[in-house]
CSV table of C-alpha atoms and ligand atoms in Angstrom, one decimal:
chain,number,residue,atom,x,y,z
A,267,MET,CA,23.9,-4.3,19.0
A,268,ALA,CA,23.9,-1.5,16.4
A,269,GLN,CA,22.8,2.1,16.8
A,270,THR,CA,19.8,3.3,14.6
A,271,ASN,CA,20.1,6.0,12.3
A,272,SER,CA,18.0,8.2,14.4
A,273,THR,CA,18.8,12.0,14.4
A,274,LEU,CA,16.9,12.9,17.6
A,275,THR,CA,18.5,16.1,19.1
A,276,HIS,CA,16.2,17.3,21.8
A,277,LEU,CA,12.6,17.6,23.1
A,278,GLU,CA,10.9,21.0,22.8
A,279,CYS,CA,7.6,22.1,24.6
A,280,GLY,CA,4.9,22.7,21.9
A,281,PHE,CA,3.7,25.5,24.1
A,282,CYS,CA,6.4,27.5,25.8
A,283,GLY,CA,9.5,26.1,23.8
A,284,LYS,CA,11.5,25.2,26.7
A,285,THR,CA,14.2,22.4,25.4
A,286,TYR,CA,15.2,19.3,27.2
A,287,ASP,CA,17.9,16.5,26.8
A,288,PRO,CA,15.9,13.5,25.2
A,289,ASN,CA,17.9,10.8,26.8
A,290,GLN,CA,15.7,10.6,30.1
A,291,LEU,CA,12.2,9.3,30.8
A,292,LEU,CA,10.2,12.5,30.5
A,293,ASN,CA,6.3,13.2,30.5
A,294,LEU,CA,5.1,16.8,30.2
A,295,CYS,CA,6.9,20.2,30.2
A,296,THR,CA,7.9,20.7,33.7
A,297,GLU,CA,7.4,24.6,33.3
A,298,CYS,CA,3.9,24.9,31.8
A,299,GLY,CA,2.6,21.3,31.7
A,300,LYS,CA,2.0,21.0,28.0
A,301,PRO,CA,3.2,18.2,25.5
A,302,LEU,CA,6.9,17.9,24.5
A,303,LEU,CA,7.8,17.3,20.9
A,304,ALA,CA,10.7,15.4,19.6
A,305,ARG,CA,13.2,17.4,17.3
A,306,TYR,CA,15.7,16.0,14.8
A,307,ASP,CA,18.8,17.1,12.9
A,308,LEU,CA,17.0,17.2,9.6
A,309,ALA,CA,19.9,18.2,7.5
A,310,VAL,CA,21.6,15.0,8.6
A,311,ALA,CA,18.5,13.1,8.3
A,312,ALA,CA,18.1,14.3,4.7
A,313,LEU,CA,21.4,12.7,3.6
A,314,THR,CA,20.2,9.2,4.1
A,315,LEU,CA,16.4,9.5,4.1
A,316,THR,CA,15.8,10.1,0.5
A,317,ARG,CA,13.0,8.9,-2.0
A,318,GLU,CA,15.4,6.5,-3.4
A,319,ALA,CA,16.6,4.9,-0.4
A,320,LEU,CA,13.1,4.4,0.9
A,321,GLN,CA,12.2,2.2,-2.1
A,322,ARG,CA,14.4,-0.4,-0.6
A,323,ARG,CA,13.3,-0.3,3.1
A,324,GLU,CA,11.3,-2.6,5.2
A,325,PRO,CA,7.5,-2.5,5.0
A,326,SER,CA,6.9,-1.0,8.4
A,327,LEU,CA,6.9,2.3,10.0
A,328,TRP,CA,10.6,1.7,11.2
A,329,ARG,CA,11.3,2.7,7.5
A,330,TYR,CA,11.6,6.3,8.5
A,331,GLU,CA,14.2,5.4,11.3
A,332,GLU,CA,16.1,8.8,10.8
A,333,VAL,CA,13.1,10.8,12.0
A,334,LEU,CA,12.0,8.5,14.8
A,335,PRO,CA,13.5,8.6,18.4
A,336,VAL,CA,14.7,5.1,19.1
A,337,GLN,CA,18.6,4.9,19.3
A,338,ASN,CA,19.3,1.2,19.4
A,339,ASP,CA,18.3,-1.7,17.3
A,340,TRP,CA,17.5,-3.8,20.3
A,341,ALA,CA,14.8,-1.3,21.4
A,342,GLN,CA,12.9,-1.3,18.1
A,343,LEU,CA,9.8,-3.5,18.9
A,344,ARG,CA,8.5,-5.1,15.8
A,345,LEU,CA,5.1,-6.7,15.4
A,346,GLY,CA,4.2,-5.4,11.9
A,347,GLU,CA,3.2,-1.9,12.5
A,348,GLY,CA,2.4,0.8,9.9
A,349,TRP,CA,2.8,0.7,6.1
A,350,THR,CA,-0.7,0.2,5.7
A,351,PRO,CA,-2.4,0.2,2.2
A,352,LEU,CA,-3.9,3.5,0.9
A,353,HIS,CA,-6.7,2.3,-1.5
A,354,HIS,CA,-8.1,4.3,-4.3
A,355,ALA,CA,-11.9,3.7,-3.6
A,356,ARG,CA,-13.1,4.2,-7.1
A,357,ARG,CA,-16.7,2.7,-6.8
A,358,LEU,CA,-17.3,4.5,-3.5
A,359,GLY,CA,-15.7,7.8,-4.9
A,360,GLU,CA,-18.0,7.7,-8.1
A,361,SER,CA,-21.1,6.9,-6.2
A,362,ILE,CA,-20.6,10.1,-4.0
A,363,GLY,CA,-19.4,12.2,-6.8
A,364,CYS,CA,-15.7,12.6,-5.7
A,365,PRO,CA,-13.7,10.1,-7.9
A,366,ASN,CA,-10.4,10.7,-6.2
A,367,THR,CA,-11.4,9.4,-2.8
A,368,TYR,CA,-8.8,7.4,-1.0
A,369,ILE,CA,-8.9,5.3,2.1
A,370,LYS,CA,-5.9,4.8,4.4
A,371,ASP,CA,-6.8,1.4,6.1
A,372,GLU,CA,-5.3,1.3,9.4
A,373,GLY,CA,-7.7,-1.5,10.6
A,374,LEU,CA,-4.7,-3.8,9.3
A,375,ASN,CA,-2.4,-2.7,12.1
A,376,VAL,CA,-1.4,-4.8,15.1
A,377,THR,CA,-4.5,-5.1,17.4
A,378,ALA,CA,-6.6,-3.8,14.7
A,379,SER,CA,-6.2,0.0,15.0
A,380,PHE,CA,-3.7,2.7,14.4
A,381,LYS,CA,-3.0,3.1,18.1
A,382,ALA,CA,-0.2,0.5,17.5
A,383,ARG,CA,1.9,3.3,15.6
A,384,GLY,CA,1.8,5.5,18.7
A,385,LEU,CA,2.3,2.8,21.3
A,386,VAL,CA,5.1,0.9,19.5
A,387,MET,CA,7.1,4.2,19.7
A,388,ALA,CA,6.3,5.1,23.2
A,389,VAL,CA,6.8,1.5,24.5
A,390,SER,CA,10.1,1.2,22.5
A,391,ARG,CA,11.6,4.4,23.8
A,392,ALA,CA,10.4,3.8,27.3
A,393,TYR,CA,12.1,0.2,27.1
A,394,GLU,CA,15.2,1.9,25.8
A,395,LEU,CA,15.2,4.7,28.6
A,396,GLY,CA,14.8,1.8,31.4
A,397,ALA,CA,11.3,2.2,32.2
A,398,ARG,CA,10.2,-0.8,34.3
A,399,GLU,CA,6.4,-0.8,34.4
A,400,LEU,CA,4.0,1.0,32.1
A,401,ALA,CA,0.5,2.4,32.7
A,402,ILE,CA,-2.3,3.7,30.8
A,403,PRO,CA,-6.0,4.9,31.1
A,404,SER,CA,-7.8,3.8,28.2
A,405,ALA,CA,-11.3,3.1,26.8
A,406,GLY,CA,-10.1,0.6,24.4
A,407,ASN,CA,-7.8,0.5,21.4
A,408,ALA,CA,-4.8,2.3,23.2
A,409,ALA,CA,-4.9,-0.2,25.9
A,410,CYS,CA,-4.7,-3.2,23.6
A,411,ALA,CA,-1.7,-1.7,21.6
A,412,MET,CA,0.1,-0.8,25.0
A,413,SER,CA,-0.5,-4.4,26.1
A,414,ALA,CA,0.7,-5.9,23.0
A,415,TYR,CA,4.1,-4.0,22.8
A,416,ALA,CA,4.5,-4.2,26.6
A,417,ALA,CA,4.4,-8.2,26.0
A,418,ALA,CA,6.7,-7.8,23.3
A,419,ALA,CA,9.3,-5.9,25.5
A,420,ASN,CA,8.6,-8.1,28.5
A,421,LEU,CA,7.4,-5.1,30.6
A,422,PRO,CA,4.6,-5.4,33.1
A,423,ALA,CA,1.6,-3.3,31.9
A,424,HIS,CA,-1.0,-1.6,33.9
A,425,VAL,CA,-4.4,-1.0,32.3
A,426,TYR,CA,-7.2,1.1,33.8
A,427,MET,CA,-10.5,1.0,31.9
A,428,PRO,CA,-14.2,2.3,32.6
A,429,LYS,CA,-16.1,-0.8,33.7
A,430,ASP,CA,-18.5,-0.4,30.8
A,431,VAL,CA,-16.0,-0.9,28.0
A,432,PRO,CA,-16.9,-3.7,25.7
A,433,ASN,CA,-15.8,-7.0,27.0
A,434,LEU,CA,-13.5,-7.6,24.0
A,435,PHE,CA,-11.2,-4.9,24.8
A,436,GLN,CA,-10.8,-6.3,28.4
A,437,VAL,CA,-10.3,-9.7,27.1
A,438,GLU,CA,-7.5,-8.7,24.5
A,439,CYS,CA,-5.6,-6.8,27.1
A,440,ARG,CA,-5.8,-9.8,29.6
A,441,GLU,CA,-4.8,-12.3,27.1
A,442,LEU,CA,-1.9,-10.1,26.2
A,443,GLY,CA,-0.7,-10.3,29.8
A,444,ALA,CA,-1.6,-6.9,31.1
A,445,ASN,CA,-3.1,-6.2,34.6
A,446,VAL,CA,-6.6,-4.8,33.9
A,447,THR,CA,-8.4,-3.0,36.5
A,448,LEU,CA,-12.0,-1.7,35.7
A,449,VAL,CA,-12.9,1.5,37.2
A,450,ASP,CA,-16.4,2.7,38.2
A,451,GLY,CA,-16.2,6.0,36.2
A,452,LEU,CA,-15.0,7.7,33.1
A,453,ILE,CA,-11.6,7.9,31.6
A,454,ASN,CA,-10.6,10.8,33.6
A,455,ASP,CA,-11.3,8.8,36.7
A,456,CYS,CA,-9.0,6.0,35.2
A,457,GLY,CA,-6.3,8.7,34.7
A,458,VAL,CA,-6.4,9.5,38.3
A,459,LYS,CA,-5.7,5.9,39.2
A,460,VAL,CA,-2.8,5.8,36.8
A,461,ARG,CA,-1.4,8.8,38.5
A,462,GLU,CA,-1.7,7.2,41.9
A,463,GLY,CA,0.2,4.3,40.6
A,464,VAL,CA,2.8,6.5,39.1
A,465,ALA,CA,3.3,8.2,42.4
A,466,ALA,CA,3.2,5.0,44.4
A,467,HIS,CA,5.2,2.5,42.2
A,468,GLY,CA,7.2,4.7,39.7
A,469,TRP,CA,5.2,3.3,36.6
A,470,PHE,CA,5.7,5.2,33.4
A,471,ASP,CA,2.6,6.9,32.1
A,472,VAL,CA,2.1,6.4,28.4
A,473,SER,CA,-1.2,8.5,28.1
A,474,THR,CA,-1.9,10.5,24.8
A,475,LEU,CA,0.5,13.4,24.5
A,476,LYS,CA,1.6,13.0,28.1
A,477,GLU,CA,4.9,11.4,26.9
A,478,PRO,CA,6.5,12.8,23.7
A,479,TYR,CA,6.8,9.7,21.5
A,480,ARG,CA,3.3,8.5,20.6
A,481,ILE,CA,3.0,11.4,18.3
A,482,GLU,CA,6.2,10.2,16.6
A,483,GLY,CA,4.7,6.9,15.8
A,484,LYS,CA,1.4,8.5,14.6
A,485,LYS,CA,3.3,11.1,12.3
A,486,THR,CA,4.5,8.2,10.1
A,487,MET,CA,0.9,8.3,8.7
A,488,GLY,CA,2.0,11.7,7.1
A,489,TYR,CA,5.1,10.1,5.6
A,490,GLU,CA,3.3,7.0,4.2
A,491,ILE,CA,0.6,9.2,2.6
A,492,ALA,CA,3.3,11.3,1.0
A,493,GLU,CA,5.3,8.3,-0.2
A,494,GLN,CA,2.2,6.3,-1.5
A,495,LEU,CA,1.0,9.3,-3.4
A,496,ASP,CA,4.4,9.7,-5.0
A,497,TRP,CA,5.4,12.7,-2.9
A,498,GLU,CA,2.2,14.8,-3.9
A,499,LEU,CA,0.0,15.3,-0.9
A,500,PRO,CA,-3.8,15.1,-1.4
A,501,ASP,CA,-6.2,18.2,-1.4
A,502,VAL,CA,-8.0,17.1,1.7
A,503,ILE,CA,-7.4,14.7,4.7
A,504,ILE,CA,-10.2,13.8,6.8
A,505,TYR,CA,-9.3,12.4,10.3
A,506,PRO,CA,-11.5,11.2,13.1
A,507,THR,CA,-10.1,13.2,16.0
A,508,GLY,CA,-10.0,12.3,19.8
A,509,GLY,CA,-6.8,13.0,21.5
A,510,GLY,CA,-5.3,14.4,18.2
A,511,THR,CA,-2.0,12.8,18.1
A,512,GLY,CA,-2.7,11.8,14.3
A,513,MET,CA,-3.6,15.4,13.4
A,514,VAL,CA,-0.7,16.9,15.2
A,515,GLY,CA,1.7,14.0,14.1
A,516,MET,CA,1.0,14.5,10.3
A,517,TRP,CA,1.1,18.1,10.4
A,518,LYS,CA,4.6,17.8,12.1
A,519,ALA,CA,5.5,15.2,9.5
A,520,PHE,CA,4.8,17.5,6.4
A,521,ASP,CA,7.0,20.2,8.1
A,522,GLU,CA,9.8,17.7,8.5
A,523,MET,CA,9.5,16.5,5.0
A,524,GLU,CA,9.5,20.1,3.6
A,525,GLN,CA,12.8,20.7,5.4
A,526,MET,CA,14.4,17.6,4.1
A,527,GLY,CA,13.3,18.5,0.6
A,528,LEU,CA,11.1,15.6,0.3
A,529,ILE,CA,7.9,17.8,-0.4
A,530,GLY,CA,7.2,21.5,-1.2
A,531,SER,CA,5.2,24.0,0.7
A,532,GLU,CA,1.8,22.7,-0.3
A,533,ARG,CA,-0.4,21.3,2.5
A,534,PRO,CA,-3.7,19.3,2.4
A,535,ARG,CA,-6.7,21.2,4.2
A,536,MET,CA,-6.9,19.0,7.4
A,537,VAL,CA,-10.3,18.1,8.6
A,538,THR,CA,-11.2,17.1,12.0
A,539,VAL,CA,-14.4,15.0,12.4
A,540,GLN,CA,-15.8,14.3,16.0
A,541,SER,CA,-19.3,12.9,17.2
A,542,THR,CA,-22.1,15.2,17.9
A,543,GLY,CA,-22.0,13.6,21.6
A,544,CYS,CA,-18.4,14.7,22.0
A,545,ALA,CA,-17.1,17.6,19.9
A,546,PRO,CA,-14.7,19.8,22.0
A,547,ILE,CA,-12.5,20.6,19.1
A,548,VAL,CA,-15.3,21.4,16.8
A,549,ARG,CA,-16.9,23.8,19.3
A,550,ALA,CA,-13.4,25.4,19.9
A,551,PHE,CA,-12.9,25.7,16.2
A,552,GLU,CA,-16.2,27.5,15.6
A,553,GLN,CA,-15.7,29.9,18.5
A,554,GLY,CA,-12.2,30.7,17.1
A,555,VAL,CA,-10.4,30.0,20.5
A,556,GLU,CA,-7.1,28.5,21.1
A,557,HIS,CA,-8.0,25.9,23.8
A,558,ALA,CA,-11.0,23.5,23.9
A,559,GLU,CA,-13.1,23.4,27.1
A,560,LEU,CA,-14.1,20.1,28.7
A,561,TRP,CA,-17.2,18.6,26.9
A,562,GLN,CA,-19.7,17.7,29.6
A,563,GLY,CA,-21.6,14.3,29.4
A,564,ALA,CA,-19.5,13.0,26.6
A,565,LYS,CA,-21.3,10.1,24.9
A,566,THR,CA,-20.6,8.3,21.7
A,567,VAL,CA,-20.1,4.7,20.4
A,568,ALA,CA,-17.2,5.6,18.8
A,569,ASP,CA,-14.8,5.0,21.6
A,570,GLY,CA,-11.7,6.7,20.0
A,571,LEU,CA,-13.6,9.9,19.9
A,572,ARG,CA,-14.8,9.9,23.5
A,573,VAL,CA,-12.2,12.2,24.7
A,574,PRO,CA,-13.9,15.3,26.5
A,575,ILE,CA,-10.7,17.3,27.0
A,576,ALA,CA,-7.5,17.0,25.0
A,577,ILE,CA,-4.2,18.2,26.2
A,578,GLY,CA,-2.9,18.9,22.9
A,579,ASP,CA,-6.0,21.0,21.7
A,580,PHE,CA,-4.0,24.1,20.8
A,581,LEU,CA,-1.8,21.9,18.4
A,582,ILE,CA,-4.7,20.3,16.8
A,583,LEU,CA,-6.6,23.6,16.3
A,584,ARG,CA,-3.4,25.1,15.0
A,585,ALA,CA,-3.1,22.4,12.4
A,586,ILE,CA,-6.6,22.8,11.3
A,587,ARG,CA,-6.3,26.6,11.0
A,588,GLN,CA,-3.0,26.9,9.4
A,589,SER,CA,-4.1,24.3,6.7
A,590,GLY,CA,-7.2,26.0,5.7
A,591,GLY,CA,-9.2,23.1,7.1
A,592,THR,CA,-12.4,22.7,9.1
A,593,ALA,CA,-14.0,20.8,11.9
A,594,LEU,CA,-17.4,19.2,11.9
A,595,ALA,CA,-19.3,16.8,14.1
A,596,VAL,CA,-21.5,13.9,12.8
A,597,PRO,CA,-24.2,11.9,15.0
A,598,ASP,CA,-23.5,8.3,16.1
A,599,GLU,CA,-26.4,6.9,13.7
A,600,GLU,CA,-24.7,8.4,10.6
A,601,MET,CA,-21.5,6.7,11.6
A,602,LEU,CA,-23.2,3.5,12.0
A,603,HIS,CA,-25.0,4.0,8.7
A,604,TYR,CA,-22.0,4.9,6.6
A,605,ALA,CA,-20.1,2.0,7.9
A,606,ARG,CA,-22.2,-0.2,5.5
A,607,VAL,CA,-21.9,2.3,2.7
A,608,MET,CA,-18.0,2.1,3.0
A,609,GLY,CA,-18.2,-1.5,3.7
A,610,SER,CA,-20.2,-2.6,0.8
A,611,GLN,CA,-18.5,-0.4,-1.8
A,612,THR,CA,-14.9,-0.9,-1.0
A,613,GLY,CA,-14.6,-4.3,1.0
A,614,ILE,CA,-13.2,-2.4,4.2
A,615,PHE,CA,-15.2,-2.8,7.2
A,616,PRO,CA,-14.4,0.4,9.1
A,617,ALA,CA,-14.7,1.3,12.7
A,618,PRO,CA,-17.4,3.9,13.5
A,619,GLU,CA,-14.7,6.3,13.7
A,620,GLY,CA,-13.5,5.6,10.0
A,621,ALA,CA,-17.2,5.6,8.8
A,622,ALA,CA,-17.4,9.2,10.5
A,623,THR,CA,-14.9,10.2,7.9
A,624,LEU,CA,-17.2,9.3,5.0
A,625,ALA,CA,-20.1,11.1,6.5
A,626,ALA,CA,-18.0,14.2,6.9
A,627,GLN,CA,-16.7,14.1,3.3
A,628,ILE,CA,-20.4,13.8,1.9
A,629,ARG,CA,-21.5,16.7,4.0
A,630,LEU,CA,-18.4,18.8,2.8
A,631,LEU,CA,-19.2,17.9,-0.8
A,632,GLU,CA,-22.9,19.0,-0.4
A,633,GLN,CA,-21.6,22.3,1.0
A,634,GLY,CA,-19.2,22.9,-1.8
A,635,TRP,CA,-16.2,23.0,0.5
A,636,ILE,CA,-14.8,19.8,-1.1
A,637,LYS,CA,-14.8,20.1,-4.9
A,638,PRO,CA,-15.8,16.9,-7.0
A,639,ASP,CA,-12.3,16.8,-8.6
A,640,GLU,CA,-10.2,17.1,-5.5
A,641,GLN,CA,-8.2,14.5,-4.0
A,642,VAL,CA,-9.5,13.3,-0.7
A,643,VAL,CA,-7.9,10.9,1.8
A,644,LEU,CA,-10.2,9.4,4.5
A,645,PHE,CA,-8.8,7.7,7.6
A,646,ASN,CA,-10.2,4.4,8.5
A,647,THR,CA,-8.5,4.4,12.0
A,648,GLY,CA,-9.5,0.8,13.0
A,649,SER,CA,-11.4,-2.5,12.2
A,650,GLY,CA,-15.0,-2.6,12.4
A,651,LEU,CA,-14.7,-6.0,13.7
A,652,LYS,CA,-13.8,-4.7,17.3
A,653,TYR,CA,-17.1,-2.9,17.2
A,654,ALA,CA,-19.1,-5.6,15.7
A,655,HIS,CA,-21.5,-5.5,18.9
A,656,LEU,CA,-22.8,-2.1,17.5
A,657,TRP,CA,-24.3,-3.7,14.5
A,658,ALA,CA,-25.2,-7.1,15.8
A,659,GLN,CA,-28.8,-7.8,15.6
B,260,LIG,C1,-7.9,6.8,19.3
B,260,LIG,C2,-8.9,6.5,18.2
B,260,LIG,C3,-9.1,7.7,17.3
B,260,LIG,C4,-8.7,9.2,17.7
B,260,LIG,O1,-7.2,9.2,17.4
B,260,LIG,P1,-6.3,10.4,18.0
B,260,LIG,O2,-5.1,10.5,17.2
B,260,LIG,O3,-6.3,10.3,19.5
B,260,LIG,O4,-7.2,11.8,17.8
B,260,LIG,C5,-9.9,7.6,16.1
B,260,LIG,N1,-10.3,6.3,15.8
B,260,LIG,C6,-9.9,5.2,16.6
B,260,LIG,C7,-10.4,3.8,16.1
B,260,LIG,C8,-9.1,5.2,17.7
B,260,LIG,O5,-8.9,4.2,18.3
């Protein structure tokens, strides 16, 4: 049993800065209730995590081992997560007047969405630190990814889903061995059930940003984009934002990479896209405030974007503003429409969340906010196959 090359040193609250020993199971900051972020000895990491060394590493997100939290080889769960292709979508780009359009296709991940990146890290680390049972409230993809990695680690998994979640997601979780409970209510009602189970049975809660490591898995998207573009970050990244771990994670990754000398100080402009049926981050961005209020009556077919309140709101808004980015909402009908535009011009069948990034790019090109010669990376965060019911005739 070997040690990994992880250089994890401590956890730090993203809001009040309180620090913690990382070698214990932790959820939120005990002082202020905000998310904890993992910190590394980046000077040590930089000695081995070099551009040259990376060329010889395995094609998965574990290639960035120095800046990931897992300490022991036996705890690194592997089902083929990460290192997804970044396609230059030439035909699509030319048709919309932005030839340097790229698509990071996250639909190829385990359980067909990028939730695998976050959950492989949360579950590996919980397993390493001795969690005995895992629980999650989820409307879809996160529950599937958690179920897969819990099965890989042989840990019991408890999933609470709103009862109107498409059958496919329930089936996938069950066949992966999870205990699935359908709740007559919304995702926040599922969260209440999970908290009851945590209190009664000592389950470990792996909700978005309520434990420190999902973001560590998601940040690898930032490392991959840099590596795949030969260490020149794009001008713009468009990301469909729900809980925001991807935005926050990539922003953290860029800082780490700069401190390790892998990239310079230039940053992409980070764009958040949400649905007009649930756009709390867009509203807060427009109002110029630090925290996003609860979005009443959240409704969208893009399950990943149905997040009426995000615990990491201030971190998402910080990344958008510091990068000179923006936030916008698109209606569900546009997402469904642009899925075919993307699909028929690239061969990638996107989730509605992924199609939303194309709708946003076109709007921003029309407004002149994106210039035709700029390099833009769109995130297709999941496979359209899981949402096929939305287009079925
Ligand atoms: C969860 C999810 C999102 C939102 O991701 P966050 O990192 O939580 O903002 C976007 N797309 C899909 C397909 C998702 O499952």
